[in-house]
Amino acid sequence: MDQLEVKKPLIAGNWKMNLNHLEAIAVTQKLSYSLEDKDFDAVDVAIIPPFTDIRSVQTLVDGDRLRLLYGAQDISPEKSGAYTGDISALMLSKLGCTFVLVGHSERRAHHGESDELINRKLRATFSMDMVPILCIGEDLAIRESGEHVQYVLTQLRNALKGIHKPDLKKVVIAYEPIWAIGTGRTATPEDAEEVCSAIRRELIKIGTEEISHNARILYGGSVKSGNIVDIMREPSIDGALVGGASLEADEFARICKFHRVI
Ligand code: PGA
């Protein structure tokens, strides 16, 4: 946790269901050698591998004292017990996870995750002092109806319902329009800024001015080295959640070096 600084940009690579633990070791090593201390000083770089890779990543990060952060793609809302296939907050915390993705649109779509479940997963994440990356975003039909800002703010309010202020301070929000995920169709920087700035204003109402000001709000959806600079120039965007382009160490490292040209 002490590596985390308020408002330092965060670039997180969501590997989804890709890369086995042997491939994870190779990509993690290559990524860390492709980045220099000046990159880690300027940007928090995180990888979010599948559960089965996390122990291997932990061993590398601890053993070689890498400056990479890492986390998990999902978490159980329950503490322990008869929940076959689920992974608890304590298990992830023991593996040294800093971050947990909560409410990714693929989990909402394929596993029917509701706002209420997402709220419970956020609480589980906070219970072990990990940092949730709460994903919110609209689909194409909602975007075309023009209701996208209200839709995303409703997701935000529902997910954060009843979360106490000390925990709210830690949350990272990722705005990921579903129509831009894995499609090669990136939201324009202006589209992303419109929603991210609305999220920041809403965080004042949900929390405080200070919480809103310090919160890291990421953009996600077809981010690559060719568009990261323009995205990061937007005032309300503090980082990116990267899917496909995080699977290849060279490309992900180029994304993480955006600060060198801004
Ligand atoms: P993408 O995925 O970068 O492949 O569009 C982003 C995400 O789903 O987090």
Coordinates of N, CA, C and O and ligand atoms in Angstrom, one line a residue, residues 14 16 104 106 176 180-182 221-223 241-244, ligand 1:
N14 N -5.5 -5.6 -17.5 CA -6.4 -6.7 -17.2 C -6.3 -7.8 -18.2 O -6.7 -7.6 -19.4
K16 N -7.6 -10.6 -18.4 CA -8.8 -11.4 -18.6 C -8.4 -12.9 -18.5 O -7.5 -13.3 -17.8
H104 N -16.6 -5.6 -13.4 CA -16.2 -5.5 -14.8 C -17.4 -5.9 -15.7 O -18.2 -6.8 -15.3
E106 N -17.8 -7.6 -18.2 CA -17.9 -9.0 -18.6 C -18.5 -9.8 -17.5 O -19.2 -10.8 -17.7
E176 N -15.6 2.4 -18.4 CA -15.3 1.6 -19.5 C -16.6 1.4 -20.3 O -17.5 0.6 -20.0
A180 N -16.8 0.1 -26.4 CA -15.3 0.3 -26.8 C -14.4 -0.8 -26.3 O -13.2 -0.7 -26.5
I181 N -15.0 -1.8 -25.6 CA -14.1 -2.8 -25.0 C -13.9 -3.9 -26.0 O -14.8 -4.6 -26.5
G182 N -12.6 -4.1 -26.4 CA -12.2 -5.2 -27.3 C -12.7 -5.0 -28.7 O -12.6 -5.9 -29.5
G221 N -11.1 0.8 -22.6 CA -11.8 0.4 -23.8 C -10.9 0.7 -25.0 O -10.7 1.8 -25.4
S222 N -10.2 -0.4 -25.5 CA -9.3 -0.3 -26.7 C -8.2 0.7 -26.5 O -7.8 1.4 -27.5
V223 N -7.7 0.8 -25.3 CA -6.5 1.7 -25.1 C -5.3 1.0 -25.6 O -5.1 -0.2 -25.5
L241 N -7.4 1.4 -17.8 CA -7.5 0.0 -17.6 C -7.4 -0.6 -19.0 O -8.2 -0.3 -19.9
V242 N -6.4 -1.4 -19.2 CA -6.0 -1.9 -20.5 C -6.3 -3.4 -20.6 O -5.8 -4.1 -19.8
G243 N -7.0 -3.8 -21.6 CA -7.2 -5.3 -21.8 C -6.2 -5.9 -22.8 O -5.1 -6.1 -22.5
G244 N -6.7 -6.0 -24.0 CA -5.9 -6.7 -25.0 C -4.5 -6.2 -25.1 O -3.5 -7.0 -25.3
Ligands
PGA1 P1 -9.7 -3.7 -24.1 O1 -10.4 -4.2 -22.7 O2 -8.6 -2.8 -23.8 O3 -9.3 -5.0 -24.7 O4 -10.8 -3.0 -24.9 C1 -10.5 -3.3 -21.6 C2 -11.2 -3.9 -20.4 O5 -12.1 -4.7 -20.6 O6 -10.8 -3.7 -19.3

